[in-house]
């Protein structure tokens, strides 16, 4: 069975602080994809990144960076110099295609960035 | 990226009525569409998966007679909440995929907020 764990329910930081959102996943599939989505108050999911299981290279996109480590089954997300506009719920998700395609979402981490 | 639309974006209805939510892939053909439900401050939970022209596959615990899914074309899937009750109030999100390979991306609609009075 597949599972995504986001242990941090809520995080509160002050603007300009760096913050890391943790994600741990479980799957027996060797081919899978990992995602991060941002969900602002409007509710619409905003795609942030997709990473396949064969690509452990870390990625940086502006203030966002992701650390994928298969050895610990983790796919952590760091926001550098956080801003108030970063306040949202962030979901980590896992997609597998064994027995039919399926995406499993973590419980989400609610990030509050205070001015 | 590809665009998935939902209509309506929000709906308020009386208990006992049925509500239909449409999900469209605007610039690609969606081989598979998915329906998720999200209660306040909770995660997205997959309700069902539908392939064009065939019956939907429902997740455990989801009543197929209550949540009717139709995927009649490659660009349209509908979710009908029959005899809606207040506990069905939720945020419903659809997503669509083109193709069936592992690499095929999944695109999400903006969601429909259902409130049942």
GROMACS .gro file of C-alpha atoms in nm:
model
  232
    1UNK     CA    1   0.000   0.000   0.000
    2UNK     CA    2   0.107   0.355  -0.060
    3UNK     CA    3   0.121   0.625   0.203
    4UNK     CA    4   0.234   0.984   0.234
    5UNK     CA    5   0.306   1.133   0.573
    6UNK     CA    6   0.332   1.503   0.643
    7UNK     CA    7   0.396   1.510   1.012
    8UNK     CA    8   0.378   1.888   1.046
    9UNK     CA    9   0.015   1.994   1.070
   10UNK     CA   10   0.083   2.365   1.102
   11UNK     CA   11   0.393   2.579   1.087
   12UNK     CA   12   0.412   2.945   1.174
   13UNK     CA   13   0.710   3.157   1.077
   14UNK     CA   14   0.796   3.521   1.051
   15UNK     CA   15   0.856   3.672   0.713
   16UNK     CA   16   1.207   3.618   0.573
   17UNK     CA   17   1.261   3.305   0.775
   18UNK     CA   18   1.344   2.982   0.596
   19UNK     CA   19   1.103   2.695   0.645
   20UNK     CA   20   1.118   2.327   0.555
   21UNK     CA   21   0.811   2.114   0.503
   22UNK     CA   22   0.866   1.745   0.555
   23UNK     CA   23   0.727   1.460   0.347
   24UNK     CA   24   0.786   1.089   0.393
   25UNK     CA   25   0.636   0.837   0.157
   26UNK     CA   26   0.587   0.463   0.140
   27UNK     CA   27   0.553   0.249  -0.169
   28UNK     CA   28   0.676  -0.082  -0.299
   29UNK     CA   29   0.668   0.040  -0.656
   30UNK     CA   30   1.003   0.111  -0.813
   31UNK     CA   31   0.855   0.364  -1.052
   32UNK     CA   32   0.663   0.647  -0.895
   33UNK     CA   33   0.627   1.023  -0.898
   34UNK     CA   34   0.635   1.267  -0.613
   35UNK     CA   35   0.467   1.605  -0.613
   36UNK     CA   36   0.424   1.917  -0.411
   37UNK     CA   37   0.112   2.129  -0.447
   38UNK     CA   38   0.017   2.458  -0.289
   39UNK     CA   39  -0.345   2.520  -0.197
   40UNK     CA   40  -0.424   2.884  -0.121
   41UNK     CA   41  -0.752   2.986   0.046
   42UNK     CA   42  -0.926   2.985  -0.292
   43UNK     CA   43  -0.888   2.608  -0.293
   44UNK     CA   44  -0.736   2.562  -0.634
   45UNK     CA   45  -0.431   2.339  -0.628
   46UNK     CA   46  -0.116   2.499  -0.762
   47UNK     CA   47   0.139   2.255  -0.901
   48UNK     CA   48   0.490   2.319  -0.771
   49UNK     CA   49   0.706   2.025  -0.872
   50UNK     CA   50   0.706   1.669  -1.001
   51UNK     CA   51   0.994   1.432  -0.947
   52UNK     CA   52   1.023   1.075  -1.071
   53UNK     CA   53   1.171   0.796  -0.864
   54UNK     CA   54   1.480   0.767  -1.080
   55UNK     CA   55   1.581   1.128  -1.046
   56UNK     CA   56   1.722   1.208  -0.705
   57UNK     CA   57   1.874   1.532  -0.814
   58UNK     CA   58   1.770   1.815  -0.589
   59UNK     CA   59   1.602   2.110  -0.749
   60UNK     CA   60   1.591   2.480  -0.687
   61UNK     CA   61   1.337   2.717  -0.835
   62UNK     CA   62   1.368   3.068  -0.706
   63UNK     CA   63   1.301   3.063  -0.333
   64UNK     CA   64   1.182   2.702  -0.349
   65UNK     CA   65   1.403   2.398  -0.322
   66UNK     CA   66   1.336   2.028  -0.291
   67UNK     CA   67   1.545   1.753  -0.138
   68UNK     CA   68   1.462   1.403  -0.259
   69UNK     CA   69   1.630   1.119  -0.071
   70UNK     CA   70   1.526   0.766  -0.162
   71UNK     CA   71   1.734   0.622   0.121
   72UNK     CA   72   1.500   0.781   0.372
   73UNK     CA   73   1.192   0.793   0.146
   74UNK     CA   74   1.170   1.164   0.193
   75UNK     CA   75   1.090   1.453  -0.035
   76UNK     CA   76   1.125   1.770   0.167
   77UNK     CA   77   1.039   2.119   0.051
   78UNK     CA   78   1.219   2.433   0.165
   79UNK     CA   79   1.105   2.790   0.119
   80UNK     CA   80   1.385   3.039   0.160
   81UNK     CA   81   1.313   3.390   0.283
   82UNK     CA   82   0.943   3.320   0.327
   83UNK     CA   83   0.684   3.580   0.235
   84UNK     CA   84   0.329   3.641   0.350
   85UNK     CA   85   0.205   3.522   0.008
   86UNK     CA   86   0.352   3.181   0.086
   87UNK     CA   87   0.082   3.128   0.347
   88UNK     CA   88  -0.121   2.831   0.227
   89UNK     CA   89  -0.165   2.459   0.274
   90UNK     CA   90   0.103   2.252   0.108
   91UNK     CA   91   0.041   1.895   0.001
   92UNK     CA   92   0.294   1.629  -0.081
   93UNK     CA   93   0.161   1.356  -0.311
   94UNK     CA   94   0.270   1.023  -0.451
   95UNK     CA   95   0.158   0.875  -0.783
   96UNK     CA   96   0.195   0.512  -0.878
   97UNK     CA   97   0.070   0.320  -1.177
   98UNK     CA   98   0.050  -0.038  -1.056
   99UNK     CA   99  -0.296  -0.185  -1.078
  100UNK     CA  100  -0.419   0.145  -1.213
  101UNK     CA  101  -0.293   0.497  -1.177
  102UNK     CA  102  -0.349   0.655  -0.841
  103UNK     CA  103  -0.234   0.966  -0.656
  104UNK     CA  104  -0.220   0.965  -0.279
  105UNK     CA  105  -0.203   1.290  -0.091
  106UNK     CA  106  -0.048   1.362   0.243
  107UNK     CA  107  -0.253   1.531   0.511
  108UNK     CA  108  -0.107   1.868   0.424
  109UNK     CA  109   0.092   2.126   0.617
  110UNK     CA  110  -0.066   2.464   0.684
  111UNK     CA  111   0.196   2.736   0.665
  112UNK     CA  112   0.140   3.074   0.823
  113UNK     CA  113   0.388   3.345   0.737
  114UNK     CA  114   0.353   3.652   0.954
  115UNK     CA  115   0.464   3.995   0.848
  116UNK     CA  116   0.018   2.316  -1.887
  117UNK     CA  117  -0.314   2.160  -1.971
  118UNK     CA  118  -0.632   2.313  -1.838
  119UNK     CA  119  -0.912   2.142  -1.654
  120UNK     CA  120  -1.229   2.334  -1.576
  121UNK     CA  121  -1.511   2.265  -1.336
  122UNK     CA  122  -1.862   2.397  -1.332
  123UNK     CA  123  -2.008   2.529  -1.118
  124UNK     CA  124  -1.737   2.670  -0.894
  125UNK     CA  125  -1.978   2.672  -0.604
  126UNK     CA  126  -2.331   2.555  -0.543
  127UNK     CA  127  -2.577   2.575  -0.258
  128UNK     CA  128  -2.870   2.337  -0.256
  129UNK     CA  129  -3.143   2.211  -0.030
  130UNK     CA  130  -3.122   1.875   0.139
  131UNK     CA  131  -3.268   1.600  -0.078
  132UNK     CA  132  -3.190   1.756  -0.412
  133UNK     CA  133  -2.938   1.630  -0.665
  134UNK     CA  134  -2.643   1.831  -0.784
  135UNK     CA  135  -2.437   1.778  -1.097
  136UNK     CA  136  -2.077   1.893  -1.126
  137UNK     CA  137  -1.902   1.903  -1.461
  138UNK     CA  138  -1.533   1.850  -1.525
  139UNK     CA  139  -1.385   1.932  -1.863
  140UNK     CA  140  -1.040   1.898  -2.011
  141UNK     CA  141  -1.011   2.203  -2.233
  142UNK     CA  142  -0.708   2.135  -2.445
  143UNK     CA  143  -0.643   1.766  -2.427
  144UNK     CA  144  -0.829   1.439  -2.434
  145UNK     CA  145  -0.862   1.289  -2.090
  146UNK     CA  146  -0.835   0.913  -2.098
  147UNK     CA  147  -0.889   0.903  -1.726
  148UNK     CA  148  -1.060   1.139  -1.488
  149UNK     CA  149  -1.056   1.135  -1.112
  150UNK     CA  150  -1.288   1.279  -0.851
  151UNK     CA  151  -1.163   1.386  -0.511
  152UNK     CA  152  -1.343   1.517  -0.205
  153UNK     CA  153  -1.188   1.749   0.048
  154UNK     CA  154  -1.352   1.829   0.380
  155UNK     CA  155  -1.246   2.146   0.563
  156UNK     CA  156  -0.890   2.133   0.690
  157UNK     CA  157  -0.843   1.784   0.554
  158UNK     CA  158  -0.661   1.629   0.265
  159UNK     CA  159  -0.789   1.528  -0.075
  160UNK     CA  160  -0.945   1.186  -0.074
  161UNK     CA  161  -0.992   0.998  -0.399
  162UNK     CA  162  -1.354   0.906  -0.453
  163UNK     CA  163  -1.345   0.736  -0.791
  164UNK     CA  164  -1.155   0.687  -1.112
  165UNK     CA  165  -1.330   0.687  -1.446
  166UNK     CA  166  -1.211   0.589  -1.789
  167UNK     CA  167  -1.389   0.719  -2.093
  168UNK     CA  168  -1.672   0.493  -2.198
  169UNK     CA  169  -1.656   0.259  -1.901
  170UNK     CA  170  -1.794   0.246  -1.551
  171UNK     CA  171  -1.616   0.431  -1.277
  172UNK     CA  172  -1.413   0.251  -1.015
  173UNK     CA  173  -1.506   0.371  -0.669
  174UNK     CA  174  -1.281   0.377  -0.366
  175UNK     CA  175  -1.377   0.181  -0.061
  176UNK     CA  176  -1.643   0.354   0.141
  177UNK     CA  177  -1.774   0.569  -0.143
  178UNK     CA  178  -2.136   0.496  -0.231
  179UNK     CA  179  -2.164   0.450  -0.604
  180UNK     CA  180  -2.540   0.499  -0.601
  181UNK     CA  181  -2.502   0.830  -0.427
  182UNK     CA  182  -2.214   0.967  -0.628
  183UNK     CA  183  -2.292   0.896  -0.991
  184UNK     CA  184  -2.004   0.944  -1.228
  185UNK     CA  185  -2.037   0.962  -1.603
  186UNK     CA  186  -1.738   0.988  -1.837
  187UNK     CA  187  -1.917   0.991  -2.168
  188UNK     CA  188  -1.651   1.167  -2.372
  189UNK     CA  189  -1.277   1.225  -2.367
  190UNK     CA  190  -1.326   1.580  -2.249
  191UNK     CA  191  -1.614   1.560  -2.005
  192UNK     CA  192  -1.688   1.381  -1.682
  193UNK     CA  193  -1.977   1.455  -1.451
  194UNK     CA  194  -2.031   1.383  -1.083
  195UNK     CA  195  -2.389   1.381  -0.962
  196UNK     CA  196  -2.450   1.391  -0.590
  197UNK     CA  197  -2.792   1.237  -0.554
  198UNK     CA  198  -3.024   1.324  -0.268
  199UNK     CA  199  -2.761   1.547  -0.115
  200UNK     CA  200  -2.749   1.592   0.261
  201UNK     CA  201  -2.554   1.837   0.476
  202UNK     CA  202  -2.280   1.580   0.535
  203UNK     CA  203  -2.211   1.585   0.161
  204UNK     CA  204  -2.107   1.948   0.189
  205UNK     CA  205  -1.748   1.950   0.075
  206UNK     CA  206  -1.500   2.072  -0.183
  207UNK     CA  207  -1.504   1.845  -0.487
  208UNK     CA  208  -1.201   1.845  -0.714
  209UNK     CA  209  -1.165   1.665  -1.042
  210UNK     CA  210  -0.848   1.587  -1.228
  211UNK     CA  211  -0.770   1.448  -1.571
  212UNK     CA  212  -0.496   1.252  -1.739
  213UNK     CA  213  -0.413   1.209  -2.103
  214UNK     CA  214  -0.285   0.862  -2.177
  215UNK     CA  215  -0.207   0.581  -1.938
  216UNK     CA  216   0.168   0.574  -1.912
  217UNK     CA  217   0.342   0.638  -1.583
  218UNK     CA  218   0.485   0.959  -1.723
  219UNK     CA  219   0.146   1.108  -1.811
  220UNK     CA  220   0.073   1.404  -1.593
  221UNK     CA  221  -0.243   1.462  -1.395
  222UNK     CA  222  -0.404   1.805  -1.411
  223UNK     CA  223  -0.644   1.935  -1.149
  224UNK     CA  224  -0.955   2.143  -1.184
  225UNK     CA  225  -1.022   2.447  -0.964
  226UNK     CA  226  -1.275   2.263  -0.749
  227UNK     CA  227  -1.646   2.298  -0.674
  228UNK     CA  228  -1.763   2.397  -0.329
  229UNK     CA  229  -2.091   2.226  -0.243
  230UNK     CA  230  -2.301   2.342   0.047
  231UNK     CA  231  -2.612   2.146   0.133
  232UNK     CA  232  -2.857   2.323   0.360
   0.00000   0.00000   0.00000
